Amino acid sequence: MSIARTELLPLPAHSATTREFAGVSTQSRALSFSVRRTVRPFIEAWSYAPTLPWPASVIDHLAFPLVPVPGTHRRRVDLPTCPAELLWAPGAAPPAQGCTDGAARGGMDGTAARGGMRGTAVLYLHGGAFLCCGLTTHRHLVSRISAATGAPVLAVGYRMLPRHPIRRAVEDGLDGLRWLVAHGYPVERVVIAGDSAGGFLTFAVAHEAVRLGIGRPAGTVALSPLTDLDPRGKLDHPNSHRCAVFPRRAVAVLSTLVERAERLGGEGAEPVASPVDLDLSEMPPALIQTGSEEMTYVDAELMARRLQLAGVSAELQVWEKQVHVFQAAAGVVPESGRAIAEMGRFVRELR
């Protein structure tokens, strides 16, 4: 049984709000120094031989030290084509009834579980350039988001490049959304969030949910999002020489890999448009966070502007000299914790 088409009410016209967060802590400078000398050289090496059998899946397995905040509960969820994980941190509202019985399965017909709570939930889509990372690498970040928002979070381990085109990741995100709806969370109470490539998917999944008649989510939160698959805007910006994480060469190489995967995607895998090129007029309110000198700053700024032009409320937060997805360093870098607190504020104000 499919989910009934939801009638959408018109959105009022809004303007994009830009807030700048000044100040760079010693911990933030140390983080930037570290990733510039470890992560960046690795990505540059990959960019010279991207078709080699790099052990991308190993990254998620090696991330086991990144444990969630103490007291966090988690349950495995089996979506139709990928794994997912439901987490709720101390202080967060417990999940709706039926979400926590062992390895939660099924419930994909869109019918809300009986007795399910009508609270807010977050659907999270991890970053990793559509190539790597997963539930383990982002478990700590997701648990902090749960604590800040006071909501359970369903993190989706979606299918990735090079075996699957981006369309499959969008489908997996939609399955995650349907699972939440089926387990007691109306779509209008679900906030979709993600970082980097997951930010791309955040907007793509929200747009598809509206297009397919599933409904309009409560809001979107994108951390250092990639929103434009065309590399030219990023490479033409001064930040392409400043970014602590991504070398210039890697940006163009990723675009080539995406194009190749789209061509080999198989039946039904129509190419996914960049979020900045979509009709955004029925999108929900958005919070976008970016570092002032990172590669995807231009994508974040462009997305906020496109949302504004479409009449959608969008808040763009620019954090001085913070690295790509700096929020993942919460607990170590003060700015990261403040950024996650801002996410919590945004989500709570949607209620």
PDB file of C-alpha atoms in Angstrom, residues 49-220:
ATOM      1  CA  ALA A  49      44.180   6.942  -9.005  1.00  0.00           C
ATOM      2  CA  PRO A  50      40.467   6.943  -8.152  1.00  0.00           C
ATOM      3  CA  THR A  51      39.729   3.690 -10.019  1.00  0.00           C
ATOM      4  CA  LEU A  52      42.096   1.608  -7.914  1.00  0.00           C
ATOM      5  CA  PRO A  53      40.397  -0.738  -5.407  1.00  0.00           C
ATOM      6  CA  TRP A  54      40.670   1.672  -2.482  1.00  0.00           C
ATOM      7  CA  PRO A  55      39.301   0.022   0.691  1.00  0.00           C
ATOM      8  CA  ALA A  56      36.589   2.623   1.203  1.00  0.00           C
ATOM      9  CA  SER A  57      34.423   0.277   3.273  1.00  0.00           C
ATOM     10  CA  VAL A  58      37.264  -0.199   5.753  1.00  0.00           C
ATOM     11  CA  ILE A  59      36.912   3.421   6.892  1.00  0.00           C
ATOM     12  CA  ASP A  60      33.584   2.706   8.526  1.00  0.00           C
ATOM     13  CA  HIS A  61      34.905  -0.457  10.203  1.00  0.00           C
ATOM     14  CA  LEU A  62      37.924   1.391  11.594  1.00  0.00           C
ATOM     15  CA  ALA A  63      35.729   4.075  13.132  1.00  0.00           C
ATOM     16  CA  PHE A  64      34.647   1.893  16.070  1.00  0.00           C
ATOM     17  CA  PRO A  65      36.400   4.201  18.601  1.00  0.00           C
ATOM     18  CA  LEU A  66      33.897   6.938  17.668  1.00  0.00           C
ATOM     19  CA  VAL A  67      31.344   5.826  20.228  1.00  0.00           C
ATOM     20  CA  PRO A  68      28.097   7.680  20.889  1.00  0.00           C
ATOM     21  CA  VAL A  69      27.679   9.879  23.926  1.00  0.00           C
ATOM     22  CA  PRO A  70      27.325   7.833  27.146  1.00  0.00           C
ATOM     23  CA  GLY A  71      23.835   6.514  27.760  1.00  0.00           C
ATOM     24  CA  THR A  72      22.796   6.533  24.103  1.00  0.00           C
ATOM     25  CA  HIS A  73      20.460   3.744  23.026  1.00  0.00           C
ATOM     26  CA  ARG A  74      20.601   2.276  19.534  1.00  0.00           C
ATOM     27  CA  ARG A  75      18.797  -0.373  17.515  1.00  0.00           C
ATOM     28  CA  ARG A  76      19.488  -1.840  14.120  1.00  0.00           C
ATOM     29  CA  VAL A  77      16.875  -1.208  11.437  1.00  0.00           C
ATOM     30  CA  ASP A  78      16.695  -3.267   8.251  1.00  0.00           C
ATOM     31  CA  LEU A  79      15.514  -1.133   5.341  1.00  0.00           C
ATOM     32  CA  PRO A  80      14.696  -2.895   2.038  1.00  0.00           C
ATOM     33  CA  THR A  81      18.135  -2.385   0.448  1.00  0.00           C
ATOM     34  CA  CYS A  82      20.444  -1.056   3.162  1.00  0.00           C
ATOM     35  CA  PRO A  83      21.037  -1.026   6.907  1.00  0.00           C
ATOM     36  CA  ALA A  84      20.026   1.791   9.200  1.00  0.00           C
ATOM     37  CA  GLU A  85      20.328   2.565  12.896  1.00  0.00           C
ATOM     38  CA  LEU A  86      17.949   4.249  15.299  1.00  0.00           C
ATOM     39  CA  LEU A  87      19.640   6.213  18.104  1.00  0.00           C
ATOM     40  CA  TRP A  88      18.300   8.274  20.970  1.00  0.00           C
ATOM     41  CA  ALA A  89      20.578  10.049  23.406  1.00  0.00           C
ATOM     42  CA  PRO A  90      19.954  10.749  27.095  1.00  0.00           C
ATOM     43  CA  GLY A  91      17.311  13.421  27.421  1.00  0.00           C
ATOM     44  CA  ALA A  92      15.858  12.760  23.977  1.00  0.00           C
ATOM     45  CA  ALA A  93      12.266  11.650  23.643  1.00  0.00           C
ATOM     46  CA  PRO A  94      12.159   7.850  23.385  1.00  0.00           C
ATOM     47  CA  PRO A  95      11.159   6.467  19.984  1.00  0.00           C
ATOM     48  CA  ALA A  96       7.590   5.738  19.079  1.00  0.00           C
ATOM     49  CA  GLN A  97       6.187   2.357  20.095  1.00  0.00           C
ATOM     50  CA  GLY A  98       7.290  -0.438  17.755  1.00  0.00           C
ATOM     51  CA  CYS A  99      10.604   1.210  16.824  1.00  0.00           C
ATOM     52  CA  THR A 100      12.727  -0.561  19.400  1.00  0.00           C
ATOM     53  CA  ASP A 101      11.800  -4.237  19.263  1.00  0.00           C
ATOM     54  CA  GLY A 102      15.134  -5.842  18.431  1.00  0.00           C
ATOM     55  CA  ALA A 103      16.164  -5.421  14.815  1.00  0.00           C
ATOM     56  CA  ALA A 104      13.227  -3.351  13.654  1.00  0.00           C
ATOM     57  CA  ARG A 105      11.916  -4.442  10.287  1.00  0.00           C
ATOM     58  CA  GLY A 106       9.016  -3.906   7.957  1.00  0.00           C
ATOM     59  CA  GLY A 107       6.444  -1.169   8.346  1.00  0.00           C
ATOM     60  CA  MET A 108       7.151   0.150   4.863  1.00  0.00           C
ATOM     61  CA  ASP A 109       3.515   0.521   3.818  1.00  0.00           C
ATOM     62  CA  GLY A 110       3.263   4.034   5.275  1.00  0.00           C
ATOM     63  CA  THR A 111       0.784   3.135   8.000  1.00  0.00           C
ATOM     64  CA  ALA A 112       1.671   4.656  11.370  1.00  0.00           C
ATOM     65  CA  ALA A 113       2.226   2.113  14.121  1.00  0.00           C
ATOM     66  CA  ARG A 114      -0.599   1.992  16.692  1.00  0.00           C
ATOM     67  CA  GLY A 115       0.269   3.831  19.845  1.00  0.00           C
ATOM     68  CA  GLY A 116       3.129   5.605  18.107  1.00  0.00           C
ATOM     69  CA  MET A 117       4.165   8.951  19.547  1.00  0.00           C
ATOM     70  CA  ARG A 118       3.473  12.020  17.484  1.00  0.00           C
ATOM     71  CA  GLY A 119       6.779  13.682  18.305  1.00  0.00           C
ATOM     72  CA  THR A 120       9.677  14.772  16.140  1.00  0.00           C
ATOM     73  CA  ALA A 121      12.310  12.509  14.605  1.00  0.00           C
ATOM     74  CA  VAL A 122      15.433  13.204  12.563  1.00  0.00           C
ATOM     75  CA  LEU A 123      16.437  11.283   9.438  1.00  0.00           C
ATOM     76  CA  TYR A 124      20.223  11.473   9.053  1.00  0.00           C
ATOM     77  CA  LEU A 125      22.251  10.901   5.866  1.00  0.00           C
ATOM     78  CA  HIS A 126      26.002  10.668   6.400  1.00  0.00           C
ATOM     79  CA  GLY A 127      28.692  12.305   4.286  1.00  0.00           C
ATOM     80  CA  GLY A 128      31.728  10.784   2.594  1.00  0.00           C
ATOM     81  CA  ALA A 129      31.618  12.000  -1.031  1.00  0.00           C
ATOM     82  CA  PHE A 130      29.059   9.262  -1.853  1.00  0.00           C
ATOM     83  CA  LEU A 131      32.033   6.852  -1.586  1.00  0.00           C
ATOM     84  CA  CYS A 132      32.804   6.063   2.036  1.00  0.00           C
ATOM     85  CA  CYS A 133      31.870   6.412   5.711  1.00  0.00           C
ATOM     86  CA  GLY A 134      28.671   5.086   7.205  1.00  0.00           C
ATOM     87  CA  LEU A 135      26.798   4.353  10.397  1.00  0.00           C
ATOM     88  CA  THR A 136      29.933   3.819  12.493  1.00  0.00           C
ATOM     89  CA  THR A 137      31.871   6.916  11.410  1.00  0.00           C
ATOM     90  CA  HIS A 138      28.906   9.145  12.188  1.00  0.00           C
ATOM     91  CA  ARG A 139      27.536   7.447  15.308  1.00  0.00           C
ATOM     92  CA  HIS A 140      29.077   9.973  17.702  1.00  0.00           C
ATOM     93  CA  LEU A 141      27.865  12.961  15.680  1.00  0.00           C
ATOM     94  CA  VAL A 142      24.379  11.476  15.320  1.00  0.00           C
ATOM     95  CA  SER A 143      24.131  10.859  19.067  1.00  0.00           C
ATOM     96  CA  ARG A 144      25.043  14.489  19.751  1.00  0.00           C
ATOM     97  CA  ILE A 145      22.408  15.640  17.277  1.00  0.00           C
ATOM     98  CA  SER A 146      19.856  13.491  19.108  1.00  0.00           C
ATOM     99  CA  ALA A 147      20.860  15.058  22.432  1.00  0.00           C
ATOM    100  CA  ALA A 148      20.683  18.598  21.034  1.00  0.00           C
ATOM    101  CA  THR A 149      17.354  18.174  19.254  1.00  0.00           C
ATOM    102  CA  GLY A 150      15.738  16.014  21.923  1.00  0.00           C
ATOM    103  CA  ALA A 151      14.650  13.616  19.192  1.00  0.00           C
ATOM    104  CA  PRO A 152      15.498  10.080  18.075  1.00  0.00           C
ATOM    105  CA  VAL A 153      17.583   9.896  14.910  1.00  0.00           C
ATOM    106  CA  LEU A 154      17.392   7.283  12.166  1.00  0.00           C
ATOM    107  CA  ALA A 155      20.774   7.136  10.393  1.00  0.00           C
ATOM    108  CA  VAL A 156      20.721   5.459   6.974  1.00  0.00           C
ATOM    109  CA  GLY A 157      23.658   3.446   5.592  1.00  0.00           C
ATOM    110  CA  TYR A 158      22.686   4.106   1.987  1.00  0.00           C
ATOM    111  CA  ARG A 159      24.181   2.499  -1.142  1.00  0.00           C
ATOM    112  CA  MET A 160      27.217   4.319  -2.529  1.00  0.00           C
ATOM    113  CA  LEU A 161      29.506   4.912  -5.489  1.00  0.00           C
ATOM    114  CA  PRO A 162      31.046   3.380  -7.492  1.00  0.00           C
ATOM    115  CA  ARG A 163      28.702   0.361  -7.425  1.00  0.00           C
ATOM    116  CA  HIS A 164      25.538   2.416  -7.205  1.00  0.00           C
ATOM    117  CA  PRO A 165      24.519   5.786  -8.668  1.00  0.00           C
ATOM    118  CA  ILE A 166      23.302   8.604  -6.447  1.00  0.00           C
ATOM    119  CA  ARG A 167      19.709   7.729  -7.361  1.00  0.00           C
ATOM    120  CA  ARG A 168      19.994   4.584  -5.214  1.00  0.00           C
ATOM    121  CA  ALA A 169      21.120   6.637  -2.206  1.00  0.00           C
ATOM    122  CA  VAL A 170      18.085   8.897  -2.640  1.00  0.00           C
ATOM    123  CA  GLU A 171      15.841   5.831  -2.775  1.00  0.00           C
ATOM    124  CA  ASP A 172      17.381   4.526   0.443  1.00  0.00           C
ATOM    125  CA  GLY A 173      16.817   7.884   2.105  1.00  0.00           C
ATOM    126  CA  LEU A 174      13.173   7.776   1.052  1.00  0.00           C
ATOM    127  CA  ASP A 175      12.886   4.280   2.519  1.00  0.00           C
ATOM    128  CA  GLY A 176      14.221   5.662   5.786  1.00  0.00           C
ATOM    129  CA  LEU A 177      11.604   8.417   5.693  1.00  0.00           C
ATOM    130  CA  ARG A 178       8.844   5.890   4.974  1.00  0.00           C
ATOM    131  CA  TRP A 179      10.046   3.767   7.886  1.00  0.00           C
ATOM    132  CA  LEU A 180       9.721   6.695  10.277  1.00  0.00           C
ATOM    133  CA  VAL A 181       6.262   7.498   8.955  1.00  0.00           C
ATOM    134  CA  ALA A 182       5.241   3.857   9.341  1.00  0.00           C
ATOM    135  CA  HIS A 183       6.481   3.837  12.927  1.00  0.00           C
ATOM    136  CA  GLY A 184       4.577   6.799  14.278  1.00  0.00           C
ATOM    137  CA  TYR A 185       6.255   9.933  12.933  1.00  0.00           C
ATOM    138  CA  PRO A 186       4.177  11.943  10.443  1.00  0.00           C
ATOM    139  CA  VAL A 187       6.321  13.280   7.628  1.00  0.00           C
ATOM    140  CA  GLU A 188       5.615  16.838   8.751  1.00  0.00           C
ATOM    141  CA  ARG A 189       7.344  15.980  12.062  1.00  0.00           C
ATOM    142  CA  VAL A 190      10.494  14.577  10.461  1.00  0.00           C
ATOM    143  CA  VAL A 191      13.583  16.750   9.981  1.00  0.00           C
ATOM    144  CA  ILE A 192      16.009  15.517   7.333  1.00  0.00           C
ATOM    145  CA  ALA A 193      19.674  16.231   8.026  1.00  0.00           C
ATOM    146  CA  GLY A 194      23.055  15.332   6.595  1.00  0.00           C
ATOM    147  CA  ASP A 195      26.630  16.442   6.096  1.00  0.00           C
ATOM    148  CA  SER A 196      28.702  16.950   2.937  1.00  0.00           C
ATOM    149  CA  ALA A 197      27.360  14.469   0.347  1.00  0.00           C
ATOM    150  CA  GLY A 198      24.663  13.709   2.906  1.00  0.00           C
ATOM    151  CA  GLY A 199      23.693  17.372   2.662  1.00  0.00           C
ATOM    152  CA  PHE A 200      23.135  16.843  -1.061  1.00  0.00           C
ATOM    153  CA  LEU A 201      20.946  13.846  -0.208  1.00  0.00           C
ATOM    154  CA  THR A 202      19.112  15.832   2.471  1.00  0.00           C
ATOM    155  CA  PHE A 203      17.748  18.250  -0.104  1.00  0.00           C
ATOM    156  CA  ALA A 204      17.262  15.532  -2.760  1.00  0.00           C
ATOM    157  CA  VAL A 205      15.252  13.286  -0.425  1.00  0.00           C
ATOM    158  CA  ALA A 206      13.126  16.180   0.861  1.00  0.00           C
ATOM    159  CA  HIS A 207      12.407  17.244  -2.722  1.00  0.00           C
ATOM    160  CA  GLU A 208      11.495  13.698  -3.773  1.00  0.00           C
ATOM    161  CA  ALA A 209       9.223  13.288  -0.761  1.00  0.00           C
ATOM    162  CA  VAL A 210       7.260  16.325  -1.899  1.00  0.00           C
ATOM    163  CA  ARG A 211       7.318  15.297  -5.571  1.00  0.00           C
ATOM    164  CA  LEU A 212       6.101  11.763  -4.857  1.00  0.00           C
ATOM    165  CA  GLY A 213       3.306  12.928  -2.573  1.00  0.00           C
ATOM    166  CA  ILE A 214       4.771  11.488   0.635  1.00  0.00           C
ATOM    167  CA  GLY A 215       4.576  14.945   2.137  1.00  0.00           C
ATOM    168  CA  ARG A 216       6.732  17.890   3.117  1.00  0.00           C
ATOM    169  CA  PRO A 217       9.190  17.232   5.955  1.00  0.00           C
ATOM    170  CA  ALA A 218       9.352  19.624   8.889  1.00  0.00           C
ATOM    171  CA  GLY A 219      12.718  21.024   7.863  1.00  0.00           C
ATOM    172  CA  THR A 220      16.184  20.306   6.525  1.00  0.00           C
TER     173      THR A 220
END
